[in-house]
Amino acid sequence: MPAWAALWPTSLAEAWDNALLALRLLAVDPGLGGLHLRARSGPVRDAMPLPVATRLHPAMGDDALFGGIDLTTTLATGRVHQQTGLLDHDGPLILTMAERCPPELAARLAMHLDAAPRCLILLDEGTDDEAPRAILTERVAFYADLSDVALNDLTPPTKGGTISATATITDAQVAQITTLAAACGIDSMRAPTFAIRAARALARLSGNDHVTDEHITVACGLVFVHRATQIPENTPEEAPADADPPPPDTAQAPDSDDDTTMPDIPDTMLLDAIRALIPDDLLDRLRATRSKAGRGAGSGAARRSNRRGRPLPSHRGKLDGNARIDVVATLRAAAPWQTIRRIETGRDGLHVRAGDIHVRRFQEHADRLLIFTVDASGSAAIARLAEAKGAVELLLAQAYGRRDHVALVSFRGSGAEILLPPTRSLVQTKRRLAALPGGGGTPLAAGLDTAAEVAAQARRRGMTPTICLLTDGRANIARDGSADRVRAQVDAQSAAQAMRTSGFDALIIDTGQRPSTQLRTLAQTLDAPYLAMPRADSARLASAVDAALAD
Amino acid sequence: MTAPFPFSAIVGQDEMKLSMILTAIDPAIGGVLVFGDRGTGKSTAVRALAALLPPISVVRGCPVNSATTAEVPDWARGAGDTLVEVPTPVVDLPLGASEDRVTGALDIERALGAGERAFQPGLLARANRGYLYIDEVNLLEDHIVDLLLDVAQSGRNLVERDGLSITHPARFVLVGSGNPEEGELRPQLLDRFGLSVEVASPRDIDTRIEVIRRRDAYDNDHAAFMLRWQAEDAGVRARILTARGALRKLKTPDSAVRDVAALCLALGSDGLRGELTLLKAARAYAAWRNDTALTRSHIKTVSAMALRHRLRRDPLDEAGSGARVGRVVADVLG
């Protein structure tokens, strides 16, 4: 979501004002869910007049959050003491370091919010592409990014005014808001619901008893901008004329200072056309097919993770030399039995049995790296370079969603170059991709070699690389740079052979005018899924896919 | 807590609603899995389901909702000997719930106080004869999944620890929801769900507007809205009761069984569970329609939801398994 927010920058002071307004609206109607506040800890965030709230931390245990038996007091007094959890307190909630929130906690918080709507403020200190779980951001209406707001930009919060008890909204206005949400490409039905609530709250805040068009514009701006997946160019005709102007923030986007991002968005038509052709979950499938292939890398080379493991709830288990005991959990499990065991054995002291032992568990997580290797040669690829770029953009969006790293290699003319070393910056990748020129020969072998090099480096750094090759497969430049079609093919095969030996995962997308048999052979050599990127002919795709599966 | 959004006020999502109604008519179908994007009304529908279910009669105070006093387990305390009508339980199993909380564990109060070995029932006990709902089911921890698989298979929950040996019935309809983007579901667990539906946001602008209007009315004109739709819910509930009666009298011609078998054979679904579920679902649907005999059209309607999750995965089939079922149904049943 922040990726799109970056494409539609609001002016900086506006981000601050929006956040202030969002907080006032939340005070009027907690049913708006809350605010996702993206800012590093610092004077700007401290200046934000956050409501008095119960503060939560992602690492908090269930007992602290939801209450339960207070073990310390219970053991001391011999009678059961229940303690209340933090969530039992009324009023708003603040989740600090929301970007670190584990999925279990996010899911339970979401369930809690669904049961009894209350204001949740997500303090998000994520950098780049870290963000809180979508299940939470989905349930809060507002978003504000204060990371670039300077202290000078701050305006004091507005106060007071009379708040009216209710505000009415007309059916036409409801229709207008819903239409606009659809035009922004927002699928979830929560967004228009929030926008309507926000419009009502705005009206009440300004002392009105009905919602005006201005309220709607502001409300849609606050709720839709960060959720939008497309720019609402043609609002469908059935919408009233005043639904037409998109929220003011979006209208300014093209001429704002962040000019580099806009041209990177390919024509929506093109994107849609390609979207129809590329399976939505290509990366998932890639993963699925890989695991099925059962081509283990053998033993040895334990995979190091370059991130710390995420602690999981400890689990009843045996101490087998590898496992680490979780002392607290073990004592906790043993505690209730103490009286019984004491009576049974007639022995004083602590009774811990094997069945009480809990061991710690961590989830290790190796980052995946997708190496896009794009053929930018002048052969057939040039005709479809734009489409290939569109395809990469779609894959990028998927990669972004799963926190993968990406790298970009292109080959044309006499050699290959690394356009972008492994990164997680979506914007940077899109920029480089857009600037990618086309023309020249097809040094396929050089492209594969370079990709393999990047992959090997990444593996040494603990990542799991996957090479995604987009080419028409008509190699005509050999490794030594000579224009020799036959040798070029042989070289490409041997490069692929080497890649296979190294055990890198790969995926081949054929960008040629018609599926190439040479490329299919290459895919066989690599043991990689082969996918033709056809024009608008799904039958051909199906047959190509069948052929790939038959291997 | 306010009353949940009424079931009948949910716009569209007919397949999801039908699948839930079918399990209410015949719990033996074995649960529903709802997969879809965020904000499509998955959890709304499940929470609304409780209001739709006819009440059950249980022994007062029984922790496992026994139907007769003879069935009350010997470890249960405080169970009376009179029968009361209670709403069908719909129990939430939250992610991150500990094993003890799910299966039940030692009663701490009595263990510490009296030094007695007593059992405190868990969520599985409460869900007996009702529904067990798992939101974000694909994120459920593996060891809890293992446990559920075992209980869902045997219909009994067994707790064995330190001389505490307890067993109690745990028959429930498993309802799971999730977002496929977040992760896959283990095939073993997938198989335990009788029906599977995929939901998406409505594509049609008028439908979307209607969804938003009703939601707004629910939020802002609560009393009137609930009055209007609770009446509808009562109608659905009555129809479910009628259908339960009709199900017993329903005729199942041999040709229908043959159709079901031919369909599953053509689809290559693993095992016989597909056939059984499809037959049960089709019968429940026929009862819901108040028809006297099972026909081909009933089978056609429910085939996608009963079979789509039982196919071998074809990782590169673009259309999705629902469409594959549709194609084969058209081929086999015409």
Coordinates of C-alpha atoms in Angstrom, one line a residue, chain B residues 26-225:
Chain B
D26 CA -27.3 -31.5 7.2
P27 CA -24.4 -31.0 9.5
A28 CA -22.9 -34.3 8.2
I29 CA -21.8 -32.5 5.1
G30 CA -18.9 -31.4 7.1
G31 CA -18.2 -27.8 7.1
V32 CA -17.4 -24.9 4.8
L33 CA -14.2 -23.2 3.7
V34 CA -14.6 -19.7 2.5
F35 CA -11.7 -18.2 0.6
G36 CA -11.6 -14.7 -0.7
D37 CA -10.2 -11.2 -0.6
R38 CA -10.5 -8.9 2.3
G39 CA -13.7 -6.9 2.7
T40 CA -15.9 -9.4 0.9
G41 CA -18.1 -10.3 3.9
K42 CA -16.6 -13.6 4.9
S43 CA -16.5 -13.1 8.6
T44 CA -19.8 -11.1 8.5
A45 CA -21.5 -14.1 7.1
V46 CA -20.2 -16.5 9.7
R47 CA -21.0 -14.3 12.5
A48 CA -24.5 -13.8 11.1
L49 CA -24.9 -17.6 10.8
A50 CA -25.5 -18.1 14.6
A51 CA -28.8 -16.2 14.4
L52 CA -30.0 -18.4 11.6
L53 CA -29.5 -21.7 13.3
P54 CA -32.4 -23.4 15.0
P55 CA -31.9 -23.8 18.7
I56 CA -30.8 -27.2 20.1
S57 CA -31.9 -28.8 23.3
V58 CA -29.1 -29.6 25.8
V59 CA -28.8 -30.8 29.4
R60 CA -28.6 -27.8 31.5
G61 CA -25.0 -26.9 32.5
C62 CA -23.4 -29.7 30.5
P63 CA -20.0 -28.6 29.2
V64 CA -20.3 -30.6 26.0
N65 CA -23.9 -29.7 25.2
S66 CA -25.2 -33.3 25.6
A67 CA -28.6 -34.0 24.2
T68 CA -29.6 -36.5 27.0
T69 CA -28.5 -36.9 30.6
A70 CA -27.1 -40.4 29.7
E71 CA -24.6 -38.7 27.4
V72 CA -23.2 -36.3 30.0
P73 CA -19.6 -37.3 30.6
D74 CA -18.7 -38.5 34.0
W75 CA -16.1 -35.8 34.6
A76 CA -18.6 -33.0 34.1
R77 CA -19.6 -31.1 37.2
G78 CA -22.6 -29.0 37.6
A79 CA -24.7 -30.7 34.9
G80 CA -28.3 -30.7 35.9
D81 CA -30.9 -33.2 34.8
T82 CA -33.3 -30.9 32.9
L83 CA -33.2 -30.1 29.3
V84 CA -33.0 -26.5 28.0
E85 CA -33.1 -25.0 24.6
V86 CA -30.0 -23.0 23.7
P87 CA -28.8 -21.3 20.5
T88 CA -26.6 -23.6 18.4
P89 CA -23.1 -22.8 19.6
V90 CA -20.8 -21.0 17.2
V91 CA -17.4 -21.0 18.8
D92 CA -14.4 -18.9 17.6
L93 CA -11.1 -20.6 17.6
P94 CA -8.6 -17.7 17.6
L95 CA -5.2 -17.9 16.0
G96 CA -2.5 -18.4 18.5
A97 CA -4.9 -20.2 20.9
S98 CA -2.8 -22.6 23.0
E99 CA -3.3 -26.3 22.8
D100 CA -4.6 -26.4 26.4
R101 CA -7.3 -23.8 25.5
V102 CA -8.4 -25.8 22.5
T103 CA -8.5 -29.3 24.0
G104 CA -9.1 -28.4 27.6
A105 CA -6.7 -28.9 30.4
L106 CA -6.3 -29.3 34.1
D107 CA -8.6 -27.1 36.1
I108 CA -6.1 -24.9 37.8
E109 CA -8.4 -23.6 40.5
R110 CA -9.2 -27.1 41.8
A111 CA -5.7 -28.4 41.3
L112 CA -4.2 -25.7 43.4
G113 CA -7.0 -25.3 45.9
A114 CA -8.0 -28.9 46.6
G115 CA -5.2 -30.7 45.0
E116 CA -7.7 -32.4 42.8
R117 CA -7.2 -33.7 39.3
A118 CA -10.2 -32.1 37.5
F119 CA -10.7 -31.3 33.8
Q120 CA -11.5 -27.9 32.5
P121 CA -13.1 -28.3 29.1
G122 CA -11.8 -26.3 26.2
L123 CA -13.1 -24.8 22.9
L124 CA -13.7 -28.3 21.4
A125 CA -16.1 -29.2 24.2
R126 CA -18.0 -26.0 23.8
A127 CA -18.3 -26.5 20.0
N128 CA -19.8 -30.0 20.3
R129 CA -23.0 -30.2 18.3
G130 CA -22.4 -26.7 17.0
Y131 CA -20.0 -24.8 14.8
L132 CA -16.3 -24.2 15.2
Y133 CA -15.2 -21.1 13.3
I134 CA -11.5 -20.4 12.4
D135 CA -10.8 -17.1 10.8
E136 CA -7.5 -16.9 8.9
V137 CA -7.5 -20.7 8.9
N138 CA -4.5 -20.8 6.6
L139 CA -2.4 -19.1 9.3
L140 CA -3.2 -21.7 11.9
E141 CA -0.2 -23.2 13.7
D142 CA 0.7 -26.7 12.5
H143 CA 0.3 -28.4 15.9
I144 CA -3.2 -27.0 16.3
V145 CA -4.0 -28.2 12.8
D146 CA -2.8 -31.7 13.6
L147 CA -5.0 -31.7 16.6
L148 CA -8.1 -30.5 14.7
L149 CA -7.5 -33.1 12.0
D150 CA -7.6 -35.8 14.5
V151 CA -10.7 -34.6 16.3
A152 CA -12.6 -33.8 13.2
Q153 CA -11.9 -37.3 11.9
S154 CA -12.9 -39.2 15.1
G155 CA -15.5 -36.9 16.5
R156 CA -13.9 -37.3 19.9
N157 CA -11.5 -35.3 21.8
L158 CA -9.0 -37.2 23.9
V159 CA -6.8 -35.5 26.6
E160 CA -4.2 -37.6 28.2
R161 CA -1.7 -36.1 30.5
D162 CA -0.1 -36.9 33.9
G163 CA -2.8 -39.4 34.9
L164 CA -5.6 -37.1 33.6
S165 CA -7.4 -39.2 31.0
I166 CA -10.5 -37.6 29.5
T167 CA -12.5 -38.2 26.4
H168 CA -15.5 -36.4 25.3
P169 CA -17.5 -36.1 22.1
A170 CA -16.5 -33.2 19.8
R171 CA -18.7 -33.2 16.7
F172 CA -18.8 -29.9 15.1
V173 CA -19.2 -28.2 11.7
L174 CA -15.9 -26.7 10.8
V175 CA -16.1 -23.3 9.2
G176 CA -12.9 -21.7 8.0
S177 CA -12.2 -18.5 6.2
G178 CA -9.1 -17.0 4.9
N179 CA -7.3 -15.0 2.3
P180 CA -5.4 -17.3 -0.2
E181 CA -2.7 -14.6 -0.6
E182 CA -1.6 -15.1 2.9
G183 CA -0.8 -18.8 2.6
E184 CA -1.9 -22.2 1.4
L185 CA -4.0 -24.6 3.4
R186 CA -2.6 -28.0 4.1
P187 CA -4.3 -30.6 1.9
Q188 CA -5.2 -32.8 4.8
L189 CA -7.1 -30.0 6.4
L190 CA -8.6 -28.9 3.1
D191 CA -10.1 -32.3 2.8
R192 CA -11.9 -32.1 6.1
F193 CA -14.1 -29.3 4.8
G194 CA -17.1 -30.6 3.0
L195 CA -17.8 -27.5 0.9
S196 CA -15.5 -24.8 -0.4
V197 CA -16.5 -21.5 -1.8
E198 CA -14.6 -18.6 -3.2
V199 CA -15.9 -15.1 -2.7
A200 CA -15.0 -11.9 -4.5
S201 CA -16.2 -8.3 -4.2
P202 CA -19.2 -7.7 -6.4
R203 CA -18.2 -6.3 -9.8
D204 CA -21.4 -4.7 -10.5
I205 CA -21.7 -1.1 -9.4
D206 CA -25.4 -1.2 -8.4
T207 CA -24.7 -4.3 -6.2
R208 CA -21.8 -2.5 -4.6
I209 CA -24.0 0.5 -3.8
E210 CA -26.6 -1.8 -2.3
V211 CA -24.0 -3.4 0.0
I212 CA -22.9 0.0 1.2
R213 CA -26.4 1.3 1.7
R214 CA -27.3 -1.7 3.9
R215 CA -24.2 -1.4 5.9
D216 CA -24.8 2.3 6.4
A217 CA -28.4 1.5 7.5
Y218 CA -27.1 -1.1 9.9
D219 CA -24.6 1.4 11.4
N220 CA -27.0 4.4 11.6
D221 CA -30.5 3.1 11.7
H222 CA -29.9 0.0 13.7
A223 CA -33.2 -0.7 15.3
A224 CA -35.3 -0.4 12.2
F225 CA -32.8 -2.3 10.1

